[in-house]
């Protein structure tokens, strides 16, 4: 039977108590904007609710920790709720682990247009428009479990379109046990859509603003349209002010553009176009495929300084927070065969790479340097097997740089 068409916004994981990361050496103007970026992203969510003919708003938890966010964070959220109240727009909120209602001060009064789902049981709410029920929301706040407890969402069947609202990890197979038409979920900072037979069945909207290089790409919220035939259309709406990007480059890409500087610049221009005028925070990962490519790439610290100077102060800015050069697996055979300290060093490094080589223990060497911090000595004493090859790669690269005349940044500062 045809039902009512409706439109709503789904958002979650505001984390208004948490600042953005990777702020090292950031220019002051950008640092100031990063401080307010999570707040501006949240405002964009509610502004969209006021300007897009929205019937209601669904929030799936972890909006803010009241103690950590402080009065400013709480006032910001309450002001947005009150704006929706003035527009007669209801809000349905299933709290996560961070925004547990028990953590809220008793003096803070949540506006009456906000329905806060309890965490000890699922609550079935009819959403009414013009005197008619347009859908049902079955919501429950987090009870502290990492995974969504699907049996806790059981409710009586009805004809109206049913939307589950919760916070926690869940697979599509788990969600299908509840037999709801759609799920609005929280607890993941990166957006995730769960599909079945080509149709989206559940959405983790993710945080409106990414916080670090572990949360790359577009961040925002969802506008969800449901037509009278129960067809669902999910639209991803960006709200982020800064966009984090992890960029992997191969040394063989340099030949196509002439230099590593040209390659970095070309990639930044492409990212800026994709980001639509947002500031970028970039982590570079460059893989050298030979000793010759190391020469083409040059010193990593100098390259990082260059790309920051060239692109990190624009409007919008593309700030490079890190630049890692992954060393080649093999260096030129002629270097290995040299009757030099470099040749000796490469041959010793090759011996340590063999599977039958003994565990690397640098404790005797650290004892020759009593000024080393105890934590550094402990880390060097016995390198875990899982980090052994990576450590050898970086140590070999550093040795090659020094023995071929390079001066890493830490040498210049010592």
Short mmCIF file of C-alpha atoms in Angstrom, two decimals:
data_model
loop_
_atom_site.label_atom_id
_atom_site.label_comp_id
_atom_site.label_asym_id
_atom_site.label_seq_id
_atom_site.Cartn_x
_atom_site.Cartn_y
_atom_site.Cartn_z
CA UNK A 1 0.00 0.00 0.00
CA UNK A 2 1.41 3.43 -0.96
CA UNK A 3 2.44 5.53 2.00
CA UNK A 4 3.62 9.08 2.58
CA UNK A 5 6.71 10.56 0.98
CA UNK A 6 9.05 12.38 3.32
CA UNK A 7 12.55 13.80 3.64
CA UNK A 8 14.90 13.87 6.62
CA UNK A 9 18.48 14.56 7.61
CA UNK A 10 20.69 11.98 9.26
CA UNK A 11 23.90 13.03 11.05
CA UNK A 12 26.09 11.71 13.84
CA UNK A 13 29.48 11.77 15.58
CA UNK A 14 29.82 15.55 15.91
CA UNK A 15 32.41 15.14 18.69
CA UNK A 16 32.30 18.82 19.54
CA UNK A 17 34.72 18.09 22.38
CA UNK A 18 37.46 16.95 20.01
CA UNK A 19 39.76 19.31 18.03
CA UNK A 20 41.30 18.55 14.68
CA UNK A 21 44.67 16.81 14.59
CA UNK A 22 47.92 17.25 12.64
CA UNK A 23 48.38 20.86 13.72
CA UNK A 24 52.18 20.77 13.85
CA UNK A 25 53.75 23.91 12.40
CA UNK A 26 50.46 25.03 10.91
CA UNK A 27 50.35 28.76 9.98
CA UNK A 28 48.37 30.82 12.55
CA UNK A 29 45.49 31.77 10.18
CA UNK A 30 44.86 28.11 9.38
CA UNK A 31 45.22 27.09 13.01
CA UNK A 32 42.49 29.55 14.00
CA UNK A 33 40.14 28.21 11.31
CA UNK A 34 40.83 24.61 12.29
CA UNK A 35 39.83 25.42 15.86
CA UNK A 36 36.31 26.35 14.73
CA UNK A 37 35.97 23.86 11.84
CA UNK A 38 33.98 21.22 13.81
CA UNK A 39 31.53 23.90 14.98
CA UNK A 40 31.05 25.30 11.48
CA UNK A 41 30.45 21.81 10.10
CA UNK A 42 27.75 21.15 12.72
CA UNK A 43 26.09 24.47 11.94
CA UNK A 44 25.98 23.44 8.28
CA UNK A 45 23.99 20.33 9.22
CA UNK A 46 21.27 22.34 10.95
CA UNK A 47 21.26 25.10 8.35
CA UNK A 48 20.49 22.43 5.77
CA UNK A 49 17.62 21.22 7.93
CA UNK A 50 16.14 24.72 7.84
CA UNK A 51 16.56 25.27 4.11
CA UNK A 52 15.82 21.91 2.44
CA UNK A 53 12.15 21.23 3.28
CA UNK A 54 13.12 18.67 5.91
CA UNK A 55 10.44 16.85 7.89
CA UNK A 56 12.71 15.79 10.77
CA UNK A 57 16.32 15.23 11.85
CA UNK A 58 17.85 11.96 13.09
CA UNK A 59 21.04 12.05 15.19
CA UNK A 60 22.87 8.79 15.88
CA UNK A 61 25.05 9.65 18.82
CA UNK A 62 28.46 10.91 19.98
CA UNK A 63 27.49 14.55 19.50
CA UNK A 64 29.64 15.83 22.36
CA UNK A 65 31.00 15.01 25.76
CA UNK A 66 29.43 17.74 27.93
CA UNK A 67 32.35 18.01 30.33
CA UNK A 68 35.03 18.09 27.64
CA UNK A 69 33.11 20.32 25.22
CA UNK A 70 32.31 22.83 27.94
CA UNK A 71 29.64 25.56 27.91
CA UNK A 72 30.48 26.70 24.38
CA UNK A 73 29.94 23.28 22.86
CA UNK A 74 26.72 22.66 24.76
CA UNK A 75 25.35 26.12 23.92
CA UNK A 76 26.17 25.61 20.26
CA UNK A 77 24.18 22.37 20.13
CA UNK A 78 21.26 23.77 22.14
CA UNK A 79 21.08 26.83 19.88
CA UNK A 80 20.75 24.58 16.84
CA UNK A 81 18.00 22.57 18.54
CA UNK A 82 16.16 25.78 19.37
CA UNK A 83 16.34 27.00 15.77
CA UNK A 84 14.68 23.78 14.66
CA UNK A 85 12.10 24.13 17.43
CA UNK A 86 11.17 27.57 16.10
CA UNK A 87 10.63 25.97 12.69
CA UNK A 88 8.54 23.11 14.17
CA UNK A 89 11.14 20.55 13.05
CA UNK A 90 11.45 17.53 15.36
CA UNK A 91 14.79 15.97 16.27
CA UNK A 92 15.25 12.31 17.22
CA UNK A 93 18.48 11.52 19.06
CA UNK A 94 19.95 8.13 19.97
CA UNK A 95 22.96 8.87 22.18
CA UNK A 96 26.27 7.07 21.81
CA UNK A 97 28.95 6.41 24.41
CA UNK A 98 30.32 9.96 24.45
CA UNK A 99 27.02 11.83 24.83
CA UNK A 100 25.45 9.59 27.45
CA UNK A 101 22.46 11.55 28.82
CA UNK A 102 23.63 10.81 32.37
CA UNK A 103 26.68 12.98 31.71
CA UNK A 104 24.57 16.05 30.97
CA UNK A 105 24.23 18.66 33.74
CA UNK A 106 20.76 18.67 35.29
CA UNK A 107 20.51 22.43 34.72
CA UNK A 108 20.72 21.97 30.93
CA UNK A 109 17.20 21.77 29.51
CA UNK A 110 16.85 20.14 26.10
CA UNK A 111 14.15 21.82 23.92
CA UNK A 112 10.83 19.95 23.65
CA UNK A 113 11.22 19.27 19.92
CA UNK A 114 14.08 16.85 20.76
CA UNK A 115 13.20 13.24 21.51
CA UNK A 116 16.06 11.45 23.28
CA UNK A 117 15.81 7.68 22.98
CA UNK A 118 16.57 5.80 26.23
CA UNK A 119 19.52 3.42 26.36
CA UNK A 120 17.87 0.63 28.34
CA UNK A 121 15.17 -0.17 25.79
CA UNK A 122 14.07 0.57 22.24
CA UNK A 123 11.33 3.16 21.85
CA UNK A 124 8.89 3.22 18.95
CA UNK A 125 7.94 6.76 17.87
CA UNK A 126 5.44 7.77 15.21
CA UNK A 127 6.52 10.77 13.13
CA UNK A 128 3.41 12.79 12.35
CA UNK A 129 2.88 15.42 9.67
CA UNK A 130 -0.44 17.14 9.12
CA UNK A 131 -2.17 14.72 11.44
CA UNK A 132 -0.93 11.63 9.57
CA UNK A 133 1.89 9.25 10.48
CA UNK A 134 4.57 9.39 7.80
CA UNK A 135 6.97 6.83 9.32
CA UNK A 136 8.10 5.11 12.52
CA UNK A 137 11.42 5.49 14.27
CA UNK A 138 12.62 2.68 16.49
CA UNK A 139 15.56 4.05 18.44
CA UNK A 140 17.78 3.14 21.33
CA UNK A 141 20.82 4.86 22.86
CA UNK A 142 24.08 3.02 23.30
CA UNK A 143 24.33 0.74 26.32
CA UNK A 144 28.13 0.77 26.11
CA UNK A 145 28.55 -2.21 23.78
CA UNK A 146 30.80 -1.84 20.76
CA UNK A 147 28.28 -3.69 18.58
CA UNK A 148 24.66 -2.83 18.05
CA UNK A 149 22.42 -5.17 20.06
CA UNK A 150 19.83 -6.03 17.41
CA UNK A 151 17.51 -8.08 19.70
CA UNK A 152 17.10 -4.92 21.77
CA UNK A 153 15.30 -3.27 18.85
CA UNK A 154 12.42 -5.72 18.65
CA UNK A 155 9.02 -4.10 18.30
CA UNK A 156 5.57 -4.87 16.93
CA UNK A 157 5.15 -4.92 13.17
CA UNK A 158 3.21 -2.12 11.48
CA UNK A 159 2.45 -0.86 7.98
CA UNK A 160 4.39 2.40 8.25
CA UNK A 161 7.94 2.76 6.93
CA UNK A 162 10.21 1.71 9.83
CA UNK A 163 13.60 3.30 10.50
CA UNK A 164 16.01 1.89 13.08
CA UNK A 165 18.20 4.44 14.89
CA UNK A 166 21.21 3.29 16.90
CA UNK A 167 24.91 3.57 17.67
CA UNK A 168 27.45 0.77 17.28
CA UNK A 169 29.03 -1.68 14.85
CA UNK A 170 26.70 -3.79 12.76
CA UNK A 171 26.77 -5.82 9.56
CA UNK A 172 23.99 -5.89 7.01
CA UNK A 173 23.22 -9.50 7.97
CA UNK A 174 22.73 -8.45 11.59
CA UNK A 175 20.50 -5.50 10.67
CA UNK A 176 18.25 -7.59 8.45
CA UNK A 177 17.22 -9.63 11.49
CA UNK A 178 15.17 -6.66 12.72
CA UNK A 179 13.32 -6.35 9.38
CA UNK A 180 13.26 -2.56 9.33
CA UNK A 181 13.03 -0.67 6.06
CA UNK A 182 16.11 1.44 6.79
CA UNK A 183 18.77 2.09 9.44
CA UNK A 184 20.42 5.34 10.55
CA UNK A 185 23.57 4.47 12.48
CA UNK A 186 26.38 6.20 14.34
CA UNK A 187 29.71 5.23 15.78
CA UNK A 188 31.93 5.42 12.68
CA UNK A 189 33.78 8.63 11.86
CA UNK A 190 34.10 7.76 8.18
CA UNK A 191 30.94 7.43 6.12
CA UNK A 192 29.73 3.93 5.31
CA UNK A 193 26.72 2.83 3.28
CA UNK A 194 25.48 -0.77 3.52
CA UNK A 195 23.80 -2.06 0.37
CA UNK A 196 21.72 -5.08 -0.55
CA UNK A 197 20.59 -5.87 -4.11
CA UNK A 198 21.78 -2.45 -5.25
CA UNK A 199 19.77 -0.56 -2.63
CA UNK A 200 21.13 1.27 0.39
CA UNK A 201 19.72 -0.32 3.54
CA UNK A 202 21.74 1.44 6.22
CA UNK A 203 23.99 4.48 6.54
CA UNK A 204 26.72 5.49 8.96
CA UNK A 205 26.77 9.19 8.16
CA UNK A 206 30.20 9.71 9.72
CA UNK A 207 31.48 12.88 11.35
CA UNK A 208 30.59 16.20 9.65
CA UNK A 209 34.28 17.13 9.94
CA UNK A 210 37.24 14.74 9.70
CA UNK A 211 39.78 14.99 12.51
CA UNK A 212 43.00 13.42 11.19
CA UNK A 213 44.67 11.55 8.34
CA UNK A 214 42.92 8.42 9.62
CA UNK A 215 39.63 10.10 8.61
CA UNK A 216 40.35 11.14 5.01
CA UNK A 217 38.00 12.28 2.29
CA UNK A 218 34.65 14.02 2.28
CA UNK A 219 32.72 14.36 5.55
CA UNK A 220 29.21 15.63 6.13
CA UNK A 221 25.70 14.27 6.61
CA UNK A 222 22.88 12.61 4.66
CA UNK A 223 19.65 13.90 3.19
CA UNK A 224 17.35 10.92 2.78
CA UNK A 225 14.23 10.95 0.60
CA UNK A 226 11.59 8.23 0.84
CA UNK A 227 8.82 8.26 -1.76
CA UNK A 228 5.27 6.93 -1.48
CA UNK A 229 6.42 3.57 -2.90
CA UNK A 230 9.07 3.19 -0.15
CA UNK A 231 11.95 3.84 -2.51
CA UNK A 232 14.90 5.39 -0.69
CA UNK A 233 17.33 7.92 -2.13
CA UNK A 234 20.37 8.81 -0.01
CA UNK A 235 22.30 12.00 -0.83
CA UNK A 236 25.68 12.64 0.74
CA UNK A 237 26.06 16.31 1.69
CA UNK A 238 29.59 17.60 2.48
CA UNK A 239 29.95 19.90 5.48
CA UNK A 240 33.68 19.74 6.22
CA UNK A 241 35.81 22.87 6.28
CA UNK A 242 39.13 20.98 6.09
CA UNK A 243 39.68 17.81 4.13
CA UNK A 244 42.34 15.27 5.06
CA UNK A 245 44.06 13.44 2.21
CA UNK A 246 46.48 10.51 2.16
CA UNK A 247 48.38 10.60 -1.12
CA UNK A 248 50.59 7.76 -2.31
CA UNK A 249 53.00 8.48 -5.16
CA UNK A 250 55.44 6.25 -7.04
CA UNK A 251 58.79 7.46 -8.21
CA UNK A 252 58.05 6.27 -11.76
CA UNK A 253 55.31 8.93 -11.96
CA UNK A 254 57.97 11.66 -11.84
CA UNK A 255 59.06 11.00 -15.43
CA UNK A 256 55.66 12.02 -16.82
CA UNK A 257 55.81 15.52 -15.25
CA UNK A 258 59.54 16.20 -15.12
CA UNK A 259 60.28 16.55 -11.39
CA UNK A 260 59.01 15.57 -7.96
CA UNK A 261 57.99 19.19 -7.37
CA UNK A 262 55.84 19.15 -10.51
CA UNK A 263 54.28 15.87 -9.41
CA UNK A 264 53.34 17.23 -5.98
CA UNK A 265 51.95 20.41 -7.52
CA UNK A 266 49.90 18.52 -10.11
CA UNK A 267 48.38 16.29 -7.45
CA UNK A 268 47.54 19.27 -5.20
CA UNK A 269 45.73 21.05 -8.03
CA UNK A 270 43.67 17.91 -8.64
CA UNK A 271 42.83 17.52 -4.94
CA UNK A 272 41.82 21.17 -4.63
CA UNK A 273 39.44 20.78 -7.57
CA UNK A 274 37.87 17.71 -5.99
CA UNK A 275 37.58 19.42 -2.59
CA UNK A 276 35.59 22.35 -3.95
CA UNK A 277 37.46 25.18 -2.27
CA UNK A 278 38.09 23.51 1.08
CA UNK A 279 41.42 23.61 2.87
CA UNK A 280 43.47 20.44 2.51
CA UNK A 281 45.63 18.66 5.08
CA UNK A 282 47.85 16.23 3.18
CA UNK A 283 50.03 13.32 4.18
CA UNK A 284 52.39 12.23 1.41
CA UNK A 285 53.72 8.69 0.99
CA UNK A 286 56.32 8.44 -1.78
CA UNK A 287 57.81 5.10 -2.79
CA UNK A 288 61.25 5.06 -4.37
CA UNK A 289 61.78 2.13 -6.73
CA UNK A 290 65.55 2.45 -7.10
CA UNK A 291 68.59 4.26 -5.83
CA UNK A 292 68.37 6.59 -8.81
CA UNK A 293 64.81 7.57 -7.90
CA UNK A 294 66.02 8.54 -4.43
CA UNK A 295 68.21 11.11 -6.13
CA UNK A 296 65.23 12.41 -8.12
CA UNK A 297 63.13 12.71 -4.96
CA UNK A 298 65.88 14.32 -2.94
CA UNK A 299 65.85 15.10 0.77
CA UNK A 300 62.43 14.52 2.35
CA UNK A 301 62.65 17.35 4.87
CA UNK A 302 63.66 19.85 2.19
CA UNK A 303 60.83 18.65 -0.05
CA UNK A 304 58.31 19.03 2.77
CA UNK A 305 59.52 22.57 3.47
CA UNK A 306 59.20 23.42 -0.22
CA UNK A 307 55.65 22.11 -0.67
CA UNK A 308 54.52 23.89 2.51
CA UNK A 309 55.99 27.17 1.30
CA UNK A 310 54.51 26.87 -2.19
CA UNK A 311 51.00 25.61 -1.38
CA UNK A 312 50.43 25.87 2.37
CA UNK A 313 49.55 29.56 2.59
CA UNK A 314 46.97 30.00 -0.15
CA UNK A 315 43.23 30.52 0.00
CA UNK A 316 42.30 27.73 0.13
CA UNK A 317 45.48 26.28 1.57
CA UNK A 318 46.95 22.85 0.90
CA UNK A 319 49.04 22.15 3.99
CA UNK A 320 51.35 19.13 3.96
CA UNK A 321 51.52 17.74 7.47
CA UNK A 322 53.88 14.86 6.67
CA UNK A 323 56.00 13.47 3.86
CA UNK A 324 57.34 9.94 4.04
CA UNK A 325 59.78 8.47 1.57
CA UNK A 326 59.65 4.69 1.39
CA UNK A 327 63.09 3.38 0.41
CA UNK A 328 63.61 0.98 -2.48
CA UNK A 329 63.87 -2.73 -1.85
CA UNK A 330 67.12 -2.85 -3.82
CA UNK A 331 69.89 -0.35 -4.36
CA UNK A 332 72.12 -0.33 -7.47
CA UNK A 333 74.36 -3.38 -7.71
CA UNK A 334 77.34 -1.10 -8.28
CA UNK A 335 76.77 0.50 -4.85
CA UNK A 336 76.82 -2.92 -3.18
CA UNK A 337 80.07 -3.81 -4.92
CA UNK A 338 81.88 -0.63 -3.96
CA UNK A 339 84.98 -1.06 -1.82
CA UNK A 340 83.73 1.77 0.40
CA UNK A 341 81.97 2.26 3.69
CA UNK A 342 78.71 2.57 1.69
CA UNK A 343 79.33 -0.80 0.06
CA UNK A 344 80.13 -2.40 3.42
CA UNK A 345 76.98 -0.86 4.91
CA UNK A 346 74.70 -2.15 2.14
CA UNK A 347 76.19 -5.64 2.35
CA UNK A 348 75.65 -5.77 6.12
CA UNK A 349 72.07 -4.52 5.69
CA UNK A 350 71.45 -7.27 3.11
CA UNK A 351 72.68 -9.90 5.57
CA UNK A 352 70.23 -8.66 8.22
CA UNK A 353 67.40 -8.99 5.70
CA UNK A 354 67.85 -12.74 5.33
CA UNK A 355 65.13 -14.80 7.07
CA UNK A 356 67.72 -16.81 8.98
CA UNK A 357 69.42 -13.73 10.44
CA UNK A 358 69.32 -13.31 14.19
CA UNK A 359 67.02 -10.84 15.92
CA UNK A 360 68.27 -7.26 15.84
CA UNK A 361 69.45 -6.17 19.28
CA UNK A 362 70.86 -2.66 19.52
CA UNK A 363 71.18 -2.58 23.30
CA UNK A 364 75.02 -2.74 23.27
CA UNK A 365 75.10 0.32 21.04
CA UNK A 366 72.63 2.28 23.17
CA UNK A 367 74.83 1.64 26.21
CA UNK A 368 77.54 3.71 24.51
CA UNK A 369 75.18 6.72 24.60
CA UNK A 370 74.12 7.27 28.24
CA UNK A 371 72.24 10.44 27.27
CA UNK A 372 69.54 8.52 25.38
CA UNK A 373 66.09 8.55 27.02
CA UNK A 374 65.14 5.28 28.69
CA UNK A 375 62.10 4.93 26.39
CA UNK A 376 64.34 5.12 23.30
CA UNK A 377 66.75 2.56 24.73
CA UNK A 378 63.88 0.17 25.41
CA UNK A 379 62.53 0.50 21.85
CA UNK A 380 65.95 -0.11 20.31
CA UNK A 381 66.92 -2.99 22.58
CA UNK A 382 64.76 -5.51 20.76
CA UNK A 383 62.90 -4.58 17.60
CA UNK A 384 59.64 -6.54 17.17
CA UNK A 385 59.64 -9.01 14.31
CA UNK A 386 56.65 -7.27 12.74
CA UNK A 387 58.68 -4.02 12.48
CA UNK A 388 62.01 -5.58 11.58
CA UNK A 389 61.98 -5.11 7.79
CA UNK A 390 60.48 -1.63 8.00
CA UNK A 391 63.16 -0.61 10.51
CA UNK A 392 65.89 -2.04 8.28
CA UNK A 393 64.46 -0.15 5.29
CA UNK A 394 64.56 3.16 7.12
CA UNK A 395 67.97 2.51 8.64
CA UNK A 396 69.40 1.57 5.23
CA UNK A 397 67.92 4.70 3.66
CA UNK A 398 69.39 6.90 6.38
CA UNK A 399 72.79 5.29 5.97
CA UNK A 400 72.69 5.73 2.19
CA UNK A 401 71.75 9.40 2.57
CA UNK A 402 74.58 10.07 5.00
CA UNK A 403 77.22 8.07 3.16
CA UNK A 404 76.36 9.66 -0.18
CA UNK A 405 76.60 13.18 1.24
CA UNK A 406 73.00 13.84 2.33
CA UNK A 407 72.34 15.68 5.57
CA UNK A 408 68.97 14.80 7.11
CA UNK A 409 67.25 17.52 9.12
CA UNK A 410 68.07 15.94 12.49
CA UNK A 411 71.80 16.04 11.63
CA UNK A 412 71.59 19.78 10.87
CA UNK A 413 69.96 20.39 14.27
CA UNK A 414 72.42 18.34 16.32
#
